C-alpha cells in the first residue's frame, strides 16, 4: 500500500496520511498540492510533504481526490522552514501553510469565486466543463466551489477552477483588484533663461502685444513672491483668470515649462545615476565593511544615522548578488513604503524587481510566486512586507531587512505569530545566504547580537552629502504653561519656528503619538507619572476602579489624591490626539493646508499612499501624524519637525517604552532637513532632563542602549530572557478566571523559571470575550526547545480538561 503525508490548511498540528495508487506514488513529489477529502463533505487543498508505505494506526487512510500540480510549487527548503516556524512559534503547521500561500492556491469547498469583470472570453477557447462554469457565472455573480461541483456533477473541480483562474477568467471573491496610481499634479516654472531678476522685464517687453500672456507672466511673478512653493498649473490659471490654451502658448514659446514633482524626482535620480553608483567615502567604507563581515558571518547590522544613504548601499550590494544570478529579498516594515522604493530600485534594476504583498490581488501574488519559483529574471529582487518571506526562493543570495527595529515585522494575529526578521535569518541559513539588517535605531536585541559577535556590525555616523544632523531643541512644557506661553498645545517656540518655515515655503511634520490605551495620570505641576516599584513601567489609570495598575506584574494602588513627588493636587489624566492638533493648526494658520496621517485617515484603500503623495506634491504644508510618520519616508522639503509631547510615549506601560520612544523620536527627527539646509526639531516635554530625551537630543544611541540593556537585565526581559505570552479568552468570566489560574499554577509548578500572571490585560474584554494573560520568561541559558515542549505539554493537558476546552488559548513567542 502507498501513502502520501500531507499538511492541511487548517489549524492542526498533525500531518495526515492519505492513500494513493502506485502510479500516484511515483508521480507525487514533495511540495505538490493534492485535493483531499476531510470530514464528511469537505475538500481541501493539501500539501504533500512525504511519501511512505506505513499505514496509519489510528485511523483508516482515505484516498486522495486528485493531484493538482505537475511540479512542486513549494520547495523542500520552504517545508523545512515552515516546520521550524511552527515549532519555534508554537503553532500548528497548518496555520503556517495557510498563512504562507496566496489563497488562490488553496481552493476549498467553501471558496467563493466570481467572473472577472471586463474580460472578453472566446467561448471556443473554453473546454465543455469550463464553459458550463462560465455560463453559470453569467447567470449568478458568484458561486461556491461546492455549487460548481453539483453543476458539473463531479466531486473535485479544483483543477478546472485553477485553470480558469490562471486564464484570468475567474477571481476569488474577496479580492482587491484596484491598482494604485500616484496622483500627478502639473506644475509650471520659468525656463532657466527667464528665471532671474531681469527675466520679468525681458518678458514684459517680449509680450507687450499679448495682453493675456502678459497677465499670466505677471501673476506667476506675484505667486512666486508670495510663497516659495512650486506653482501648480491650475493655480496660475485661476490667479491670472486666463485659460490653459493661453498658458500652452507660452509653453510652446519656451517661456514656461510644465513638470511633475514625482517625475521630476525620478528623472533627477536617473540623471545622477552615474554619480549615484559613486558611493561617498563613508558609504564605500560601510560597503566594504559589510563585505568583510559577510566573509565570516551570516548576518550584518548596518547602523547608519537617518539619511546616511543606506538605500544606496543596499543597491550596490544587491547589484553584486544579481550579477552572480542570485535572488534577493528586500523586506520593508510597511507596504505603503514600497511605492517609493520600487521607483528607486527599478531605476537601477529595471524589470528585475517584483513586489509581493497582501494588498496585491490573488492573481498577481500567484504570478510573483511562480516567477520566484522559476527563478525568473523578472523577480530577481522581491520587495515586500513580512509575508514575502514565504515565497519559494530557489537560490536566495541576500536578504535585506530595512528598518529592522520596526515592530510590524512581528505578526500578532492570527497564528503564525512569527517575527519576519528572525525567521528570515533562519531562512537565509538554509540557503546559505547573507542577511543585512539596516536601521538608524537598531532594536536592542539586534545591537546586542551585533556587539556580542553573533552579527557583524558596520556603522555610518554622518548623513549623505554633508547634510548636517538636525538641530534638536527641547521645550520645557511645565515652564511654558507656567509662563502662559502656550496656545493650545503649541509653545511659542514651536509656533515661531513654524511661522518661519511656512513663510519660506518649507513643510512641517508634527508628531503626536496617541494610542488607544486608557490615559496615564500625570501631575500638572511637576509632570510626575507614577511608576511600578517592581517593573520598569508606568502605572495606568483605571477610571472605573479608581486605581493605578501595572500591566506587567499586576501591582496596583488606589488612585492618589496628590502627587507623590511634589504633593500637588493638580493631577490630570493626560491625553490629546492628532485630531485636536490638526484643529489647532487650522485656527493658528488658517491659510495653510493641514494633513493628518493616523489610523483614522489611512484606513481606506491606499489612504496612506494618497497622503504621502499629496505631501510630496506639496499640497499639504503641515502634516500631523502618529508613529506612521517614523517609517523611513524621504521628503526633501521638510525643514521642521515638532514632537508635540514626548512624555506619553515615554510612560507607555511597556518594557520597551524607552527604547521605542528613542526610536520614534529619532526616526521622526530624521525626516527633517534631508536636503542641504540643516533641519530643526522641537521636542515639547515636561521632562527635558529625562535620560531618553537627552539621548535623543545628543544622538546618543549607545547611551540609550547601555541604559536599557541594564534595565532589561535587572527586570528579566529580552535579550536576557525570551518571553512567551499565553493569552486566554472566553465569554464566561468565572470560567476563564478559573482556567487561567489552573494553567498558571501548573506552569509555575513544572517550570523552574519566572511565570507571571494570570493578568487581566488593560483591555480586558474584547468583543464580549474576557482576556487573561500569562507571561513566561525563559532565561537564555535554559534550553529553549525542551522548555517549550514542557509548555506545550501543559497546554495539551489544559485542553484535555473538559470544562477548559472552550477557552481559546493563543501562544505568542517573542511577543512585541
Ligand atoms: P537612509 O535610508 O539612510 O535614511 P537614504 O538612502 O534615503 O538614507 O538617502 C538619503 C538621501 O541621500 C536620498 O535622497 C538619496 O537619494 C541621497 N543619496 C544617498 N546616497 C547617495 C549617493 N551615493 N549619490 C547620490 N545621492 C545619494
Ligand atoms: Zn508633582
Ligand atoms: Zn509591575
PDB file of N, CA and C in Angstrom, residues 250-319:
ATOM      1  N   UNK A 250       2.452  79.898 -24.140  1.00  0.00           N
ATOM      2  CA  UNK A 250       3.698  80.310 -23.502  1.00  0.00           C
ATOM      3  C   UNK A 250       4.669  79.145 -23.331  1.00  0.00           C
ATOM      4  N   UNK A 251       4.089  77.973 -23.111  1.00  0.00           N
ATOM      5  CA  UNK A 251       4.940  76.786 -23.010  1.00  0.00           C
ATOM      6  C   UNK A 251       5.560  76.500 -24.379  1.00  0.00           C
ATOM      7  N   UNK A 252       4.728  76.652 -25.441  1.00  0.00           N
ATOM      8  CA  UNK A 252       5.229  76.427 -26.795  1.00  0.00           C
ATOM      9  C   UNK A 252       6.345  77.408 -27.154  1.00  0.00           C
ATOM     10  N   UNK A 253       6.246  78.597 -26.606  1.00  0.00           N
ATOM     11  CA  UNK A 253       7.295  79.594 -26.872  1.00  0.00           C
ATOM     12  C   UNK A 253       8.543  79.377 -26.007  1.00  0.00           C
ATOM     13  N   UNK A 254       8.523  78.301 -25.236  1.00  0.00           N
ATOM     14  CA  UNK A 254       9.644  78.006 -24.339  1.00  0.00           C
ATOM     15  C   UNK A 254       9.891  79.061 -23.266  1.00  0.00           C
ATOM     16  N   UNK A 255       8.802  79.748 -22.904  1.00  0.00           N
ATOM     17  CA  UNK A 255       8.943  80.691 -21.796  1.00  0.00           C
ATOM     18  C   UNK A 255       8.698  79.960 -20.478  1.00  0.00           C
ATOM     19  N   UNK A 256       7.650  79.139 -20.475  1.00  0.00           N
ATOM     20  CA  UNK A 256       7.366  78.300 -19.308  1.00  0.00           C
ATOM     21  C   UNK A 256       7.629  76.846 -19.647  1.00  0.00           C
ATOM     22  N   UNK A 257       7.863  76.066 -18.599  1.00  0.00           N
ATOM     23  CA  UNK A 257       7.831  74.618 -18.809  1.00  0.00           C
ATOM     24  C   UNK A 257       7.000  73.938 -17.721  1.00  0.00           C
ATOM     25  N   UNK A 258       6.304  72.879 -18.128  1.00  0.00           N
ATOM     26  CA  UNK A 258       5.489  72.120 -17.174  1.00  0.00           C
ATOM     27  C   UNK A 258       6.306  70.956 -16.626  1.00  0.00           C
ATOM     28  N   UNK A 259       6.001  70.580 -15.392  1.00  0.00           N
ATOM     29  CA  UNK A 259       6.685  69.411 -14.817  1.00  0.00           C
ATOM     30  C   UNK A 259       5.826  68.778 -13.735  1.00  0.00           C
ATOM     31  N   UNK A 260       6.157  67.538 -13.394  1.00  0.00           N
ATOM     32  CA  UNK A 260       5.532  66.856 -12.251  1.00  0.00           C
ATOM     33  C   UNK A 260       6.591  66.684 -11.191  1.00  0.00           C
ATOM     34  N   UNK A 261       6.210  66.882  -9.946  1.00  0.00           N
ATOM     35  CA  UNK A 261       7.219  66.746  -8.898  1.00  0.00           C
ATOM     36  C   UNK A 261       7.734  65.320  -8.806  1.00  0.00           C
ATOM     37  N   UNK A 262       6.818  64.352  -8.904  1.00  0.00           N
ATOM     38  CA  UNK A 262       7.253  62.965  -8.786  1.00  0.00           C
ATOM     39  C   UNK A 262       8.169  62.557  -9.922  1.00  0.00           C
ATOM     40  N   UNK A 263       7.727  62.859 -11.120  1.00  0.00           N
ATOM     41  CA  UNK A 263       8.523  62.510 -12.288  1.00  0.00           C
ATOM     42  C   UNK A 263       9.872  63.173 -12.200  1.00  0.00           C
ATOM     43  N   UNK A 264       9.788  64.396 -11.757  1.00  0.00           N
ATOM     44  CA  UNK A 264      10.982  65.179 -11.648  1.00  0.00           C
ATOM     45  C   UNK A 264      12.011  64.491 -10.769  1.00  0.00           C
ATOM     46  N   UNK A 265      11.518  63.934  -9.669  1.00  0.00           N
ATOM     47  CA  UNK A 265      12.428  63.238  -8.764  1.00  0.00           C
ATOM     48  C   UNK A 265      13.041  62.043  -9.452  1.00  0.00           C
ATOM     49  N   UNK A 266      12.211  61.296 -10.175  1.00  0.00           N
ATOM     50  CA  UNK A 266      12.732  60.103 -10.821  1.00  0.00           C
ATOM     51  C   UNK A 266      13.759  60.465 -11.885  1.00  0.00           C
ATOM     52  N   UNK A 267      13.385  61.426 -12.727  1.00  0.00           N
ATOM     53  CA  UNK A 267      14.330  61.729 -13.797  1.00  0.00           C
ATOM     54  C   UNK A 267      15.601  62.352 -13.221  1.00  0.00           C
ATOM     55  N   UNK A 268      15.423  63.075 -12.140  1.00  0.00           N
ATOM     56  CA  UNK A 268      16.583  63.618 -11.447  1.00  0.00           C
ATOM     57  C   UNK A 268      17.487  62.467 -10.995  1.00  0.00           C
ATOM     58  N   UNK A 269      16.838  61.471 -10.396  1.00  0.00           N
ATOM     59  CA  UNK A 269      17.599  60.313  -9.957  1.00  0.00           C
ATOM     60  C   UNK A 269      18.328  59.660 -11.123  1.00  0.00           C
ATOM     61  N   UNK A 270      17.604  59.586 -12.265  1.00  0.00           N
ATOM     62  CA  UNK A 270      18.250  58.929 -13.400  1.00  0.00           C
ATOM     63  C   UNK A 270      19.434  59.724 -13.927  1.00  0.00           C
ATOM     64  N   UNK A 271      19.267  61.046 -13.891  1.00  0.00           N
ATOM     65  CA  UNK A 271      20.380  61.866 -14.349  1.00  0.00           C
ATOM     66  C   UNK A 271      21.639  61.638 -13.531  1.00  0.00           C
ATOM     67  N   UNK A 272      21.429  61.418 -12.234  1.00  0.00           N
ATOM     68  CA  UNK A 272      22.628  61.260 -11.417  1.00  0.00           C
ATOM     69  C   UNK A 272      22.983  59.791 -11.233  1.00  0.00           C
ATOM     70  N   UNK A 273      22.382  58.948 -12.069  1.00  0.00           N
ATOM     71  CA  UNK A 273      22.638  57.522 -11.924  1.00  0.00           C
ATOM     72  C   UNK A 273      24.148  57.218 -11.848  1.00  0.00           C
ATOM     73  N   UNK A 274      24.897  57.862 -12.728  1.00  0.00           N
ATOM     74  CA  UNK A 274      26.345  57.622 -12.736  1.00  0.00           C
ATOM     75  C   UNK A 274      26.950  58.011 -11.393  1.00  0.00           C
ATOM     76  N   UNK A 275      26.568  59.209 -10.958  1.00  0.00           N
ATOM     77  CA  UNK A 275      27.082  59.689  -9.680  1.00  0.00           C
ATOM     78  C   UNK A 275      26.628  58.807  -8.536  1.00  0.00           C
ATOM     79  N   UNK A 276      25.378  58.366  -8.647  1.00  0.00           N
ATOM     80  CA  UNK A 276      24.731  57.537  -7.647  1.00  0.00           C
ATOM     81  C   UNK A 276      25.575  56.326  -7.312  1.00  0.00           C
ATOM     82  N   UNK A 277      25.993  55.661  -8.387  1.00  0.00           N
ATOM     83  CA  UNK A 277      26.780  54.454  -8.185  1.00  0.00           C
ATOM     84  C   UNK A 277      28.093  54.790  -7.508  1.00  0.00           C
ATOM     85  N   UNK A 278      28.377  56.075  -7.494  1.00  0.00           N
ATOM     86  CA  UNK A 278      29.544  56.563  -6.811  1.00  0.00           C
ATOM     87  C   UNK A 278      29.186  56.750  -5.345  1.00  0.00           C
ATOM     88  N   UNK A 279      29.527  55.795  -4.529  1.00  0.00           N
ATOM     89  CA  UNK A 279      29.226  55.949  -3.112  1.00  0.00           C
ATOM     90  C   UNK A 279      30.162  56.982  -2.501  1.00  0.00           C
ATOM     91  N   UNK A 280      29.671  57.651  -1.473  1.00  0.00           N
ATOM     92  CA  UNK A 280      30.547  58.582  -0.755  1.00  0.00           C
ATOM     93  C   UNK A 280      31.607  57.756  -0.016  1.00  0.00           C
ATOM     94  N   UNK A 281      32.610  58.433   0.518  1.00  0.00           N
ATOM     95  CA  UNK A 281      33.668  57.700   1.221  1.00  0.00           C
ATOM     96  C   UNK A 281      33.077  56.896   2.377  1.00  0.00           C
ATOM     97  N   UNK A 282      32.185  57.549   3.132  1.00  0.00           N
ATOM     98  CA  UNK A 282      31.576  56.856   4.278  1.00  0.00           C
ATOM     99  C   UNK A 282      30.757  55.655   3.817  1.00  0.00           C
ATOM    100  N   UNK A 283      30.024  55.839   2.719  1.00  0.00           N
ATOM    101  CA  UNK A 283      29.214  54.728   2.207  1.00  0.00           C
ATOM    102  C   UNK A 283      30.100  53.588   1.710  1.00  0.00           C
ATOM    103  N   UNK A 284      31.167  53.967   0.995  1.00  0.00           N
ATOM    104  CA  UNK A 284      32.081  52.952   0.469  1.00  0.00           C
ATOM    105  C   UNK A 284      32.716  52.153   1.610  1.00  0.00           C
ATOM    106  N   UNK A 285      33.119  52.866   2.666  1.00  0.00           N
ATOM    107  CA  UNK A 285      33.701  52.171   3.815  1.00  0.00           C
ATOM    108  C   UNK A 285      32.707  51.195   4.426  1.00  0.00           C
ATOM    109  N   UNK A 286      31.462  51.652   4.529  1.00  0.00           N
ATOM    110  CA  UNK A 286      30.437  50.785   5.093  1.00  0.00           C
ATOM    111  C   UNK A 286      30.235  49.567   4.190  1.00  0.00           C
ATOM    112  N   UNK A 287      30.180  49.824   2.892  1.00  0.00           N
ATOM    113  CA  UNK A 287      30.004  48.754   1.916  1.00  0.00           C
ATOM    114  C   UNK A 287      31.131  47.713   2.054  1.00  0.00           C
ATOM    115  N   UNK A 288      32.353  48.191   2.101  1.00  0.00           N
ATOM    116  CA  UNK A 288      33.485  47.270   2.264  1.00  0.00           C
ATOM    117  C   UNK A 288      33.392  46.517   3.585  1.00  0.00           C
ATOM    118  N   UNK A 289      32.970  47.255   4.615  1.00  0.00           N
ATOM    119  CA  UNK A 289      32.819  46.638   5.936  1.00  0.00           C
ATOM    120  C   UNK A 289      31.812  45.496   5.912  1.00  0.00           C
ATOM    121  N   UNK A 290      30.729  45.704   5.213  1.00  0.00           N
ATOM    122  CA  UNK A 290      29.699  44.667   5.135  1.00  0.00           C
ATOM    123  C   UNK A 290      30.255  43.433   4.419  1.00  0.00           C
ATOM    124  N   UNK A 291      30.946  43.709   3.311  1.00  0.00           N
ATOM    125  CA  UNK A 291      31.535  42.597   2.544  1.00  0.00           C
ATOM    126  C   UNK A 291      32.492  41.782   3.409  1.00  0.00           C
ATOM    127  N   UNK A 292      33.324  42.481   4.147  1.00  0.00           N
ATOM    128  CA  UNK A 292      34.289  41.795   5.003  1.00  0.00           C
ATOM    129  C   UNK A 292      33.561  40.979   6.062  1.00  0.00           C
ATOM    130  N   UNK A 293      32.555  41.592   6.641  1.00  0.00           N
ATOM    131  CA  UNK A 293      31.819  40.895   7.689  1.00  0.00           C
ATOM    132  C   UNK A 293      31.137  39.639   7.144  1.00  0.00           C
ATOM    133  N   UNK A 294      30.648  39.721   5.900  1.00  0.00           N
ATOM    134  CA  UNK A 294      29.986  38.568   5.291  1.00  0.00           C
ATOM    135  C   UNK A 294      30.936  37.388   5.054  1.00  0.00           C
ATOM    136  N   UNK A 295      32.240  37.676   5.035  1.00  0.00           N
ATOM    137  CA  UNK A 295      33.173  36.560   4.857  1.00  0.00           C
ATOM    138  C   UNK A 295      33.147  35.629   6.069  1.00  0.00           C
ATOM    139  N   UNK A 296      32.813  36.206   7.220  1.00  0.00           N
ATOM    140  CA  UNK A 296      32.819  35.377   8.431  1.00  0.00           C
ATOM    141  C   UNK A 296      31.437  35.100   8.974  1.00  0.00           C
ATOM    142  N   UNK A 297      30.564  36.108   8.813  1.00  0.00           N
ATOM    143  CA  UNK A 297      29.268  35.990   9.492  1.00  0.00           C
ATOM    144  C   UNK A 297      28.123  36.005   8.500  1.00  0.00           C
ATOM    145  N   UNK A 298      27.034  35.427   8.939  1.00  0.00           N
ATOM    146  CA  UNK A 298      25.862  35.332   8.086  1.00  0.00           C
ATOM    147  C   UNK A 298      25.063  36.638   8.085  1.00  0.00           C
ATOM    148  N   UNK A 299      25.049  37.281   9.261  1.00  0.00           N
ATOM    149  CA  UNK A 299      24.215  38.466   9.417  1.00  0.00           C
ATOM    150  C   UNK A 299      25.077  39.673   9.738  1.00  0.00           C
ATOM    151  N   UNK A 300      24.741  40.805   9.129  1.00  0.00           N
ATOM    152  CA  UNK A 300      25.453  42.033   9.453  1.00  0.00           C
ATOM    153  C   UNK A 300      24.448  43.141   9.723  1.00  0.00           C
ATOM    154  N   UNK A 301      24.728  43.921  10.735  1.00  0.00           N
ATOM    155  CA  UNK A 301      23.876  45.080  11.029  1.00  0.00           C
ATOM    156  C   UNK A 301      24.526  46.331  10.459  1.00  0.00           C
ATOM    157  N   UNK A 302      23.772  47.065   9.643  1.00  0.00           N
ATOM    158  CA  UNK A 302      24.227  48.367   9.171  1.00  0.00           C
ATOM    159  C   UNK A 302      23.523  49.417  10.019  1.00  0.00           C
ATOM    160  N   UNK A 303      24.277  49.974  10.934  1.00  0.00           N
ATOM    161  CA  UNK A 303      23.718  51.001  11.823  1.00  0.00           C
ATOM    162  C   UNK A 303      24.154  52.353  11.266  1.00  0.00           C
ATOM    163  N   UNK A 304      23.255  52.995  10.527  1.00  0.00           N
ATOM    164  CA  UNK A 304      23.617  54.268   9.904  1.00  0.00           C
ATOM    165  C   UNK A 304      22.574  55.310  10.253  1.00  0.00           C
ATOM    166  N   UNK A 305      23.017  56.496  10.609  1.00  0.00           N
ATOM    167  CA  UNK A 305      22.083  57.543  11.025  1.00  0.00           C
ATOM    168  C   UNK A 305      21.058  57.803   9.914  1.00  0.00           C
ATOM    169  N   UNK A 306      19.970  58.480  10.254  1.00  0.00           N
ATOM    170  CA  UNK A 306      18.936  58.770   9.252  1.00  0.00           C
ATOM    171  C   UNK A 306      19.546  59.585   8.115  1.00  0.00           C
ATOM    172  N   UNK A 307      19.178  59.219   6.879  1.00  0.00           N
ATOM    173  CA  UNK A 307      19.666  59.912   5.697  1.00  0.00           C
ATOM    174  C   UNK A 307      21.162  59.712   5.454  1.00  0.00           C
ATOM    175  N   UNK A 308      21.701  58.617   5.968  1.00  0.00           N
ATOM    176  CA  UNK A 308      23.113  58.351   5.695  1.00  0.00           C
ATOM    177  C   UNK A 308      23.275  57.690   4.339  1.00  0.00           C
ATOM    178  N   UNK A 309      22.167  57.383   3.690  1.00  0.00           N
ATOM    179  CA  UNK A 309      22.247  56.769   2.364  1.00  0.00           C
ATOM    180  C   UNK A 309      22.351  55.260   2.441  1.00  0.00           C
ATOM    181  N   UNK A 310      21.610  54.657   3.338  1.00  0.00           N
ATOM    182  CA  UNK A 310      21.647  53.199   3.466  1.00  0.00           C
ATOM    183  C   UNK A 310      21.077  52.534   2.216  1.00  0.00           C
ATOM    184  N   UNK A 311      20.021  53.133   1.657  1.00  0.00           N
ATOM    185  CA  UNK A 311      19.395  52.526   0.481  1.00  0.00           C
ATOM    186  C   UNK A 311      20.404  52.346  -0.657  1.00  0.00           C
ATOM    187  N   UNK A 312      21.259  53.337  -0.847  1.00  0.00           N
ATOM    188  CA  UNK A 312      22.246  53.236  -1.931  1.00  0.00           C
ATOM    189  C   UNK A 312      23.250  52.112  -1.665  1.00  0.00           C
ATOM    190  N   UNK A 313      23.550  51.902  -0.403  1.00  0.00           N
ATOM    191  CA  UNK A 313      24.444  50.789  -0.074  1.00  0.00           C
ATOM    192  C   UNK A 313      23.745  49.460  -0.369  1.00  0.00           C
ATOM    193  N   UNK A 314      22.465  49.391  -0.034  1.00  0.00           N
ATOM    194  CA  UNK A 314      21.716  48.170  -0.361  1.00  0.00           C
ATOM    195  C   UNK A 314      21.769  47.931  -1.868  1.00  0.00           C
ATOM    196  N   UNK A 315      21.565  49.006  -2.634  1.00  0.00           N
ATOM    197  CA  UNK A 315      21.525  48.876  -4.092  1.00  0.00           C
ATOM    198  C   UNK A 315      22.836  48.308  -4.620  1.00  0.00           C
ATOM    199  N   UNK A 316      23.929  48.855  -4.119  1.00  0.00           N
ATOM    200  CA  UNK A 316      25.250  48.376  -4.533  1.00  0.00           C
ATOM    201  C   UNK A 316      25.423  46.900  -4.223  1.00  0.00           C
ATOM    202  N   UNK A 317      24.964  46.549  -3.040  1.00  0.00           N
ATOM    203  CA  UNK A 317      25.119  45.171  -2.595  1.00  0.00           C
ATOM    204  C   UNK A 317      24.259  44.231  -3.443  1.00  0.00           C
ATOM    205  N   UNK A 318      23.028  44.661  -3.685  1.00  0.00           N
ATOM    206  CA  UNK A 318      22.106  43.856  -4.496  1.00  0.00           C
ATOM    207  C   UNK A 318      22.744  43.583  -5.858  1.00  0.00           C
ATOM    208  N   UNK A 319      23.332  44.619  -6.429  1.00  0.00           N
ATOM    209  CA  UNK A 319      23.972  44.509  -7.738  1.00  0.00           C
ATOM    210  C   UNK A 319      24.950  43.320  -7.774  1.00  0.00           C
TER     211      UNK A 319
END
